[in-house]
Coordinates of C-alpha atoms in Angstrom, one line a residue:
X29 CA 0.0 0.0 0.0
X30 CA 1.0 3.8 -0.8
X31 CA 2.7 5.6 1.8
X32 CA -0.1 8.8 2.5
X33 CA 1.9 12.0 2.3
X34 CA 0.4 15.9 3.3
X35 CA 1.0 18.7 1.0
X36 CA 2.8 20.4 3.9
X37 CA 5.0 17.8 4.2
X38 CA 6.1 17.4 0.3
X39 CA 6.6 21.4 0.4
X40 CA 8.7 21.0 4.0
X41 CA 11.3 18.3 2.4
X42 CA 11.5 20.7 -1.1
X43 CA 12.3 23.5 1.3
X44 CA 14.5 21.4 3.2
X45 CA 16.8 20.8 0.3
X46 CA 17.4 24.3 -0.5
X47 CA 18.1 25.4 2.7
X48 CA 19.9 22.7 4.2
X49 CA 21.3 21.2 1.3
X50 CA 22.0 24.2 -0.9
X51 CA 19.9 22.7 -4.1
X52 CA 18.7 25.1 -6.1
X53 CA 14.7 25.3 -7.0
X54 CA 14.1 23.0 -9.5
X55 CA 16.9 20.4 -8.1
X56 CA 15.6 20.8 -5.0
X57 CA 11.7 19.8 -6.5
X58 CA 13.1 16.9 -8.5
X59 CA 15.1 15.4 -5.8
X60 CA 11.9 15.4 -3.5
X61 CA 9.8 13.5 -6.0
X62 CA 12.4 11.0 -6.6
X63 CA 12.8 9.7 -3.1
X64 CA 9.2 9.8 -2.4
X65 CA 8.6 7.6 -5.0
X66 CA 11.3 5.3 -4.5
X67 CA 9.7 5.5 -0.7
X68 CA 6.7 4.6 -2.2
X69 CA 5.0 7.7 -1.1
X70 CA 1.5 8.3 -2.9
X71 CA 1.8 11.7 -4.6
X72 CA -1.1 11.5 -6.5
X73 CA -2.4 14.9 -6.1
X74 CA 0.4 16.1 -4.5
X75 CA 1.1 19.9 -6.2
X76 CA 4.8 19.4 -7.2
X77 CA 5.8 23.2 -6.6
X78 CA 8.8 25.1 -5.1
X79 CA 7.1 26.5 -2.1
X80 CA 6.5 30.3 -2.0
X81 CA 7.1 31.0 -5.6
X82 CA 4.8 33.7 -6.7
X83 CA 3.9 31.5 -9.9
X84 CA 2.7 28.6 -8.2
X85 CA -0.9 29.2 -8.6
X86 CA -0.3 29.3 -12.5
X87 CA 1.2 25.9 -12.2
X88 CA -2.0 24.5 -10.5
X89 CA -5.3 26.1 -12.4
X90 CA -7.2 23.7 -11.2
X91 CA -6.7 25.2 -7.1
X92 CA -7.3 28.8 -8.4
X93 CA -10.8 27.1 -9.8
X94 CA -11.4 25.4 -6.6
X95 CA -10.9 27.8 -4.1
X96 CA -13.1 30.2 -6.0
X97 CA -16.2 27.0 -5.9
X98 CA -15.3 26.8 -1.9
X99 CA -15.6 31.2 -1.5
X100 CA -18.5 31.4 -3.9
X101 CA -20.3 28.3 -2.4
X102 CA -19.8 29.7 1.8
X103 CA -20.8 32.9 0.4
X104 CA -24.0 31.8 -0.9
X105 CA -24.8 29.4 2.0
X106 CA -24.5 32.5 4.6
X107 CA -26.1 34.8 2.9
X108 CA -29.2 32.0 3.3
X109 CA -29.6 32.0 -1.0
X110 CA -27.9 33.0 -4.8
X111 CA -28.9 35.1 -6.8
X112 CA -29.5 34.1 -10.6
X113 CA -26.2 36.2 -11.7
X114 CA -24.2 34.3 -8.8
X115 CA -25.7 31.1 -9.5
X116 CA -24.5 31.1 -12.9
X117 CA -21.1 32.1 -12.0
X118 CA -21.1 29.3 -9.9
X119 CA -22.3 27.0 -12.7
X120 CA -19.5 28.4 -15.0
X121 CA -16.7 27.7 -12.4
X122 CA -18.1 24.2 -11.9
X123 CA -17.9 23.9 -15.7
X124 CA -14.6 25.3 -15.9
X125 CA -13.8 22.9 -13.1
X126 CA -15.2 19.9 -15.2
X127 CA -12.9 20.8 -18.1
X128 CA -9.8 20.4 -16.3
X129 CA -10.4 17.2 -14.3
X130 CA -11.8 15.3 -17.3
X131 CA -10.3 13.3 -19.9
X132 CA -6.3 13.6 -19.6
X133 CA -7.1 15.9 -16.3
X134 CA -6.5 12.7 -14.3
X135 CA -3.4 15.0 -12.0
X136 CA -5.8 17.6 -11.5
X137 CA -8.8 15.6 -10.3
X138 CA -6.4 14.4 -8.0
X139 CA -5.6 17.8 -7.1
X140 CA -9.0 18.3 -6.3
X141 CA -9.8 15.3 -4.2
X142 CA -6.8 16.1 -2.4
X143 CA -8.0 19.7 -1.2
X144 CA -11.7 18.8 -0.7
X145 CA -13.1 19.1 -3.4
X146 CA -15.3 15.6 -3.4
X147 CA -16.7 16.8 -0.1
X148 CA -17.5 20.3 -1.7
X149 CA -19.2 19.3 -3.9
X150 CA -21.7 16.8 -2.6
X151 CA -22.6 19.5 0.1
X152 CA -23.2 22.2 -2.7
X153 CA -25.5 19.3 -4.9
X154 CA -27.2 18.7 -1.9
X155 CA -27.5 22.7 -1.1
X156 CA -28.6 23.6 -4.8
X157 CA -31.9 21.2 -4.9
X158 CA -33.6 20.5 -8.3
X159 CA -34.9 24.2 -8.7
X160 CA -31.6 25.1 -9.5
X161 CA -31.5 23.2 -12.6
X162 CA -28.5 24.8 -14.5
X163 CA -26.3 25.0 -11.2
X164 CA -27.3 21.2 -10.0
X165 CA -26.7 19.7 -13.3
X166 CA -23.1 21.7 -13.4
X167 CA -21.8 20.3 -10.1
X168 CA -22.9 16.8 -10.4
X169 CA -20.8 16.5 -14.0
X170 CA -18.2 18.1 -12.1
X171 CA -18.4 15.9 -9.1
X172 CA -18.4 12.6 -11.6
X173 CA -15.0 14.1 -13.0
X174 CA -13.2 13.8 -9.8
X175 CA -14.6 10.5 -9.3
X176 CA -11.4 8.6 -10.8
X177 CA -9.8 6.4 -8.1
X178 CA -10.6 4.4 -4.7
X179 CA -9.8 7.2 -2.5
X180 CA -12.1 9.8 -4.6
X181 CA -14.6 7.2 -4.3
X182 CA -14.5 6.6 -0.9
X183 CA -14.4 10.2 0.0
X184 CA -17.9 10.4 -2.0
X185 CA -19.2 7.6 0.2
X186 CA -17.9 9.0 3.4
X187 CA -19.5 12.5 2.5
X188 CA -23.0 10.6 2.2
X189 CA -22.7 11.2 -1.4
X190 CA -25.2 8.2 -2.6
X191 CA -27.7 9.1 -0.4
X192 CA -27.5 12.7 -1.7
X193 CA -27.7 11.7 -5.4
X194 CA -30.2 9.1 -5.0
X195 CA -32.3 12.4 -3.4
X196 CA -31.7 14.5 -6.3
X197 CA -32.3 11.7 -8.9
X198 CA -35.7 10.8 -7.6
X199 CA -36.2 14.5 -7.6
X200 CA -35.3 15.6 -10.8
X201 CA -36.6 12.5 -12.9
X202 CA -38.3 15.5 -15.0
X203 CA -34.9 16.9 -16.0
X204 CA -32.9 15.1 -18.8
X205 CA -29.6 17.3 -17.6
X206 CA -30.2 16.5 -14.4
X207 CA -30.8 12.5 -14.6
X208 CA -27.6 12.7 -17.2
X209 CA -25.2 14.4 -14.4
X210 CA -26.5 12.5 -11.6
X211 CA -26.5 8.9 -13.0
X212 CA -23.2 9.7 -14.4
X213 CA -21.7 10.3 -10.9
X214 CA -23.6 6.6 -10.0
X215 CA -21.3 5.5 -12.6
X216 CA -17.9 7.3 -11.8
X217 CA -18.6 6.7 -8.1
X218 CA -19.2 2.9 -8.1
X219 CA -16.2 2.2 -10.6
X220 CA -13.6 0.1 -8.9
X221 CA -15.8 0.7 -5.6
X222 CA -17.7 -2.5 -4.1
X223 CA -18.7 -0.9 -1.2
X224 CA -20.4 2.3 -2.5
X225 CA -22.1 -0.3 -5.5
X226 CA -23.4 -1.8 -2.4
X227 CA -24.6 1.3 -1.0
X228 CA -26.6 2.2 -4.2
X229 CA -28.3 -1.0 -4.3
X230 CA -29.1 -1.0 -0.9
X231 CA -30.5 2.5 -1.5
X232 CA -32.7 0.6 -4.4
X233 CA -31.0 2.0 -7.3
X234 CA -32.5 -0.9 -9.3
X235 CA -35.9 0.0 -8.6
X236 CA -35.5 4.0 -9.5
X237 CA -33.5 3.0 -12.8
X238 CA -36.5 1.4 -14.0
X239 CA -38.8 4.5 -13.1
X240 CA -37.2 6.4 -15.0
X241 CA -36.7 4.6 -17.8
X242 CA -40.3 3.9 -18.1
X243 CA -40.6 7.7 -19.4
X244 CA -39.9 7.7 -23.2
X245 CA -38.6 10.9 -23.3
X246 CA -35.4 9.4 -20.6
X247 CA -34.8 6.5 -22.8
X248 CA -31.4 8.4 -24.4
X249 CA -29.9 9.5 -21.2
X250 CA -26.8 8.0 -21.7
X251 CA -24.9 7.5 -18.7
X252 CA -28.2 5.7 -17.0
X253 CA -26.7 3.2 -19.1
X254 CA -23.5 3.4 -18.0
X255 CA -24.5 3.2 -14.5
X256 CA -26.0 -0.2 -14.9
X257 CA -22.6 -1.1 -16.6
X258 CA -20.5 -0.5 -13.7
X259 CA -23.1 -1.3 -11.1
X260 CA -23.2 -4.8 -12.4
X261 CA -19.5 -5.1 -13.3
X262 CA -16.7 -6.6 -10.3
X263 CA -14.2 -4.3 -10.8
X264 CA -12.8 -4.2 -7.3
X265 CA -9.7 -5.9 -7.3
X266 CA -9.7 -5.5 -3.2
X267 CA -12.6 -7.9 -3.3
X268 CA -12.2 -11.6 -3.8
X269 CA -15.9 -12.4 -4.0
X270 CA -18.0 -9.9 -5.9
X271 CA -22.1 -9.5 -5.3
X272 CA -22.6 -8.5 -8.5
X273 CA -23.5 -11.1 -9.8
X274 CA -26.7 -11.3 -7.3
X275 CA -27.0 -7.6 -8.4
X276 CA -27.6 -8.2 -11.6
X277 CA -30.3 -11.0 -10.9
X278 CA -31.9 -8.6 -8.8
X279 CA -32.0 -5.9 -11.6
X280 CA -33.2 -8.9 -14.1
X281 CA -36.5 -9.4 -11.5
X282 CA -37.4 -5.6 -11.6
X283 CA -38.0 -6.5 -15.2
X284 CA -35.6 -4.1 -16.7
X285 CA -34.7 -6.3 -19.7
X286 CA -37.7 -5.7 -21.5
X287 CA -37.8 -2.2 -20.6
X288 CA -34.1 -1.9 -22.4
X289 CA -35.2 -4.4 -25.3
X290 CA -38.2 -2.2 -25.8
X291 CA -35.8 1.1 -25.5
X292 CA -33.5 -1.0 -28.3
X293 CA -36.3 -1.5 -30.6
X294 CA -37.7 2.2 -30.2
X295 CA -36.4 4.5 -28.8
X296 CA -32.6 4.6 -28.4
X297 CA -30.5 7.2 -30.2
X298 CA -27.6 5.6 -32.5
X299 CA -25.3 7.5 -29.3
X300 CA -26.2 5.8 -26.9
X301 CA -27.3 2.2 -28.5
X302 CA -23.7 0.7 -27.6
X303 CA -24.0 1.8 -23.8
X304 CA -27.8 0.4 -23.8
X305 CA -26.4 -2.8 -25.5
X306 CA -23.2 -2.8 -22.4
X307 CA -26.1 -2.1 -19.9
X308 CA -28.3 -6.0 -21.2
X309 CA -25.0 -7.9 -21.4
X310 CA -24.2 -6.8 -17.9
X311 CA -27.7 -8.0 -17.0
X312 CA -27.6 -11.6 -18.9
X313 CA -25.7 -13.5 -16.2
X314 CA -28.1 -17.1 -16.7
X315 CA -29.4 -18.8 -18.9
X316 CA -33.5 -17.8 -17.7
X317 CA -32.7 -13.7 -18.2
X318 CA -30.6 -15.0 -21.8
X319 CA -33.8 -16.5 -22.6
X320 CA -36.4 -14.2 -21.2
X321 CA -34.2 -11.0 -23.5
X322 CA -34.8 -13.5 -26.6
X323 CA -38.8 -14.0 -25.9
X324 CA -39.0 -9.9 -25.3
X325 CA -37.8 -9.7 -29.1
X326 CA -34.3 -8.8 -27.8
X327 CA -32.4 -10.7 -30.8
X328 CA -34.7 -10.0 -33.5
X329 CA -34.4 -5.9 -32.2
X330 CA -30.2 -6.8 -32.1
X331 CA -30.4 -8.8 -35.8
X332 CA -32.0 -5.6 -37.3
X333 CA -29.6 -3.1 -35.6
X334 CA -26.9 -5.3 -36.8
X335 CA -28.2 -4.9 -40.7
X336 CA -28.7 -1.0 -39.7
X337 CA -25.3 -0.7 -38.9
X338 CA -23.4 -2.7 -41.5
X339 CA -26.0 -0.3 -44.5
X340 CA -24.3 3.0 -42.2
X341 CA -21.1 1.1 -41.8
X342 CA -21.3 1.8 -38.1
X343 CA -18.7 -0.1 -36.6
X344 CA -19.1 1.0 -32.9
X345 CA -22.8 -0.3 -32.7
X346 CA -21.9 -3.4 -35.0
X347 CA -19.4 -4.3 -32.8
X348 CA -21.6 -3.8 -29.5
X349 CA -24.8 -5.4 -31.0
X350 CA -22.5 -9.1 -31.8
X351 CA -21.0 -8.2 -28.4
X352 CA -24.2 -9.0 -26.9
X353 CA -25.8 -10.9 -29.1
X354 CA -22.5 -13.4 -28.2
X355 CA -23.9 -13.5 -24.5
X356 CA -27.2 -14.5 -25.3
X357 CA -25.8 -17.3 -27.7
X358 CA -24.7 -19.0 -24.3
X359 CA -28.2 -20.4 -24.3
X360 CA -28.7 -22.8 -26.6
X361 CA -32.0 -22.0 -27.3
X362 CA -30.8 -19.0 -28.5
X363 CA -28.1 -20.4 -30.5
X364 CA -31.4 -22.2 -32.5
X365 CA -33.1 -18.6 -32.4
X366 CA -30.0 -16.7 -34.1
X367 CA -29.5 -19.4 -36.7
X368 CA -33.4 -19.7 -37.6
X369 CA -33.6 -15.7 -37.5
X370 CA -30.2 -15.5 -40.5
X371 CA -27.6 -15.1 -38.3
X372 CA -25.2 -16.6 -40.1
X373 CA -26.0 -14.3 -43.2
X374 CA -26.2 -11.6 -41.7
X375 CA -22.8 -11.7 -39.7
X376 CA -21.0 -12.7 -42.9
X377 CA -22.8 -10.0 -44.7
X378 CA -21.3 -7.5 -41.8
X379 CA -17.5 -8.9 -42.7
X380 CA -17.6 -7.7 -46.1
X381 CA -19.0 -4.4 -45.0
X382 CA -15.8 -4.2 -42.8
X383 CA -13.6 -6.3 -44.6
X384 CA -10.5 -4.2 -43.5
X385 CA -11.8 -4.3 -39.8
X386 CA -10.3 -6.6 -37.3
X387 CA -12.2 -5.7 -34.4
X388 CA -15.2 -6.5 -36.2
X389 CA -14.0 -9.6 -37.7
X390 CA -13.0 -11.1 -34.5
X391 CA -16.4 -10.3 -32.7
X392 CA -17.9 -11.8 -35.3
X393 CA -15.9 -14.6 -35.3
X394 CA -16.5 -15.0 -31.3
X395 CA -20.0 -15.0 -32.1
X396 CA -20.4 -18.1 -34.5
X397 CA -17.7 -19.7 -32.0
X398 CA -20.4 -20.0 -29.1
X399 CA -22.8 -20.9 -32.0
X400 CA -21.2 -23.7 -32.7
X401 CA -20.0 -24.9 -29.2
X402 CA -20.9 -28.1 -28.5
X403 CA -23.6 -28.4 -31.7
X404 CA -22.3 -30.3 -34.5
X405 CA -25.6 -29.6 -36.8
X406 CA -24.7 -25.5 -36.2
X407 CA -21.1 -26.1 -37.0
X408 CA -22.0 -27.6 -40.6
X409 CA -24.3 -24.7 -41.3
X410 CA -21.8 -22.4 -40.3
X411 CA -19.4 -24.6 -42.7
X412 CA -21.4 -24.3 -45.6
X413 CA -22.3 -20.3 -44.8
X414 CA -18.6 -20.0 -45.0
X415 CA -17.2 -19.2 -42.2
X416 CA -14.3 -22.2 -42.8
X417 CA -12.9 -19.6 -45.9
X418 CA -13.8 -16.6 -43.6
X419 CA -11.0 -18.1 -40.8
X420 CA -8.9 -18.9 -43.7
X421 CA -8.9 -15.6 -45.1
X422 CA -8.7 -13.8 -41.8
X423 CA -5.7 -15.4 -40.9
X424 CA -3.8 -14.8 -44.2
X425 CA -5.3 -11.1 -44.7
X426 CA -4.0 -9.9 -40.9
X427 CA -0.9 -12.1 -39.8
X428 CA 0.3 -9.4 -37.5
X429 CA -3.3 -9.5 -35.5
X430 CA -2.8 -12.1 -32.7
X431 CA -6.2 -11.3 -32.0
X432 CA -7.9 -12.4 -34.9
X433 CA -5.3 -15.5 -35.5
X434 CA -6.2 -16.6 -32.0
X435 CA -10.1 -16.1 -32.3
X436 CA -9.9 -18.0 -36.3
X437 CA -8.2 -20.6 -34.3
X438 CA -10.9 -20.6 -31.6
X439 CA -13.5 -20.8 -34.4
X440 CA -12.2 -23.6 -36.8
X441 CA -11.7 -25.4 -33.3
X442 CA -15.5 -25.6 -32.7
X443 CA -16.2 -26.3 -36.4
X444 CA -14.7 -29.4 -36.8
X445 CA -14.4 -30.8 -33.3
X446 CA -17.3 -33.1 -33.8
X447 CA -17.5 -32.7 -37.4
X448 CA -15.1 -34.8 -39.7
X449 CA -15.7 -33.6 -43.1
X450 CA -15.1 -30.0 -42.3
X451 CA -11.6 -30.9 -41.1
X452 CA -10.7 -32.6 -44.9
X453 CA -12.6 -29.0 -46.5
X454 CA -10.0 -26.8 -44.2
X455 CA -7.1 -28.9 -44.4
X456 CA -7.3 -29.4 -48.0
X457 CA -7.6 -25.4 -48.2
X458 CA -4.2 -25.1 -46.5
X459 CA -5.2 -23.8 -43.0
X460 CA -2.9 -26.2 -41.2
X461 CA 0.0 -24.0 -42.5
X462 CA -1.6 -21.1 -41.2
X463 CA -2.4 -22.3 -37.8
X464 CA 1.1 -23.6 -37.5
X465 CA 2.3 -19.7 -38.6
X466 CA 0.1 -17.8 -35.7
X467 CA 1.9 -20.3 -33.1
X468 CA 5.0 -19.7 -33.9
X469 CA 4.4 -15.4 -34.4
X470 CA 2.2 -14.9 -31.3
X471 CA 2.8 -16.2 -27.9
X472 CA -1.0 -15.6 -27.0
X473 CA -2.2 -18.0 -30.3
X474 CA 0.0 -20.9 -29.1
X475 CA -2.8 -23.0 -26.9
X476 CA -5.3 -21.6 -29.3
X477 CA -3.5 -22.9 -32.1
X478 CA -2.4 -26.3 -30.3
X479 CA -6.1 -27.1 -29.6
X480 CA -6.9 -26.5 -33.5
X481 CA -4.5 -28.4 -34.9
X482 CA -5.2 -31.4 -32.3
X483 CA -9.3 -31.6 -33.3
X484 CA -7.7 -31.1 -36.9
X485 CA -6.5 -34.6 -36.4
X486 CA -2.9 -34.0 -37.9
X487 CA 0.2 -35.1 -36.5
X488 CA 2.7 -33.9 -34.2
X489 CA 0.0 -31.0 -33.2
X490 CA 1.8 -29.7 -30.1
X491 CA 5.1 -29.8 -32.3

């Protein structure tokens, strides 16, 4: 674990080496961060400045931003209210704030956390109320920026920070900016964080995510989405036993899967289709919800977004929509539904569309290879479809991909396991040379490859 280390005390050893030690500034700064880290001193958020120069609030925008938030905030708390001019100003410098801790403002978010800034904010959410539309929606997109690690996290939980967004979200259901900033701080905030997932469901998150989806007009709020994601993902490597998995069975008896098959089919926006897609695979952890997504129409909706995307050339929701569609194949009696429906077809028909797309290639590969697990009869279909000269190809078109040479290995595995005819089609179309090719290129293709050439039936497989 990371040794915890005060600002005062990085700025004390900095000053230390100049006066004691004669460095000069910038020596003196170095030196400081080097031993920390090889003390293994956490300095994440740590301001690496020379204290007392006159610059130092240059160097760190992100405090100038802050401290203005904390003045503006007290300010408006004593005086018992805000006036619209100074609740706009606020909103900007909780915008402005925003900008610098997202994305590649990682530093800076730490920054942030560091001096407060997690706690700040949650009290100010909690202050604003859902009146203050424009200034509530500012400082929860702000708060989920500074969201980024464990401690962040925690501080949010420690601050009472679900309960507080939980009140605002079951407040504000009527506001699309609102229910955007405050499920996206669900999101940021449970990330990594089993404990403060835990506190969300316990605070029957499940329950108001399907309120709110059941307005039409919410349906494209993306990061509600997202939030059932990372609600349902174990992500915390501190845990060795993650509830999700109950989670997600709990969010399946709400009856949410038909409320986000029936959002597939009508009413989500091509922007936020992949998250929606992310949000059902997250939810499909049996075989029963598998099955009850395919009797709500899920695969016939995912088949027709699949044809959408490969007329637009959309690869982000092509990719998502096999994604998922490769969950629900884990049933087989929606391995029977996907076949009956044109699967096959269609995904091949997807592979010419983005024939100079790996990605896309493999997930469609990874698709037909649950398909065909186990089910000699799908394996022959998928045969004479052509997926035997789409593996072959594959593997000669992108040598360099140890992706898509280890999922074509994968593949031809499952299509001639059981099936003996298909092995004398591939080998007499050359693909033992190519199998043996991947092995010896990519590290990552070598059990892959073994496990091909073995149900191949030729010799010296493991040579």
């Amino acid at each position: 674990m990371a040794i915890a280390i005060s600002q005062e005390a990085f700025d004390a050893m900095v000053r230390e080496n100049m006066e004691d030690l004669g460095m000069d500034a910038d020596e003196a700064l170095a030196d400081a961060v080097d031993a920390l880290t090889l003390q293994g001193a956490d300095l994440s958020g740590i301001i690496k400045r020379v204290p007392g120069e006159a610059a130092a609030a240059e160097v760190s925008p992100v405090m100038r931003v802050l401290d203005e938030v904390k003045a503006s905030s007290a300010s408006d708390s004593d005086s018992g209210g805000r006036s619209e001019e100074d609740a706009e100003r606020l909103a900007s410098l909780l915008d402005e704030l925003r900008e610098l801790c997202s994305g590649e403002g990682l530093e800076n978010a730490a920054v942030a956390a560091r001096n407060g800034a997690v706690e700040a904010l949650v009290a100010l959410c909690a202050w604003a109320g859902v009146k203050q539309e424009r200034l509530l929606a500012s400082g929860l997109k702000a708060l989920s920026s500074l969201l980024r690690d464990v401690g962040s996290t925690e501080k949010f939980r420690q601050s009472e920070g679900p309960q507080v967004v939980m009140g605002i979200l079951k407040g504000g259901s009527e506001s699309s900016d609102i229910l955007e900033g405050g499920f996206r701080v669900v999101a940021s905030a449970s990330a990594g964080n089993e404990v403060v997932k835990e506190c969300f469901m316990d605070l029957k998150v499940d329950e108001l995510i399907l309120q709110v989806m059941g307005e039409k007009s919410n349906s494209n709020v993306q990061s509600l989405y997202d939030a059932i994601r990372v609600l349902l993902t174990p992500d915390d490597n501190r845990v060795v036993a993650s509830q999700v998995y109950g989670y997600s069975r709990r969010f399946a008896e709400t009856g949410i899967a038909a409320v986000l098959v029936n959002a597939l089919r009508e009413k989500v926006a091509p922007s936020s289709l992949p998250s929606a897609c992310a949000a059902l695979k997250a939810i499909a952890v049996n075989d029963e919800i598998c099955r009850s997504i395919s009797e709500n129409g899920g695969i016939d909706v995912l088949l027709r977004c699949i044809d959408e995307a490969s007329e637009q050339k959309n690869k982000v929701i092509a990719r998502s929509c096999c994604s998922l569609l490769s969950k629900l194949a884990g049933s087989d009696a929606n391995k029977t539904t996907i076949i009956e429906r044109g699967g096959f077809d269609k995904f091949l028909k997807l592979t010419s569309r983005f024939s100079e797309d790996p990605p896309i290639i493999q997930e469609v590969m990874s698709t037909v290879t649950i398909l065909t697990l186990r089910s000699p009869e799908n394996a022959a279909r998928a045969m004479g479809a052509g997926y035997g000269t789409l593996a072959i190809q594959a593997m000669q078109k992108f040598p360099s991909s140890a992706q898509t040479q280890k999922q074509a290995c994968l593949m031809i595995r499952n299509l001639v396991v059981r099936n003996p005819d298909n092995r004398t089609i591939l080998l007499n179309d050359g693909v033992e040379k190519l199998i043996r090719k991947a092995k010896i290129m990519h590290g990552s293709c070598k059990d892959a490859a073994t496990s091909a050439l073995r149900d191949l039936g030729v010799d010296n497989y493991n040579a």
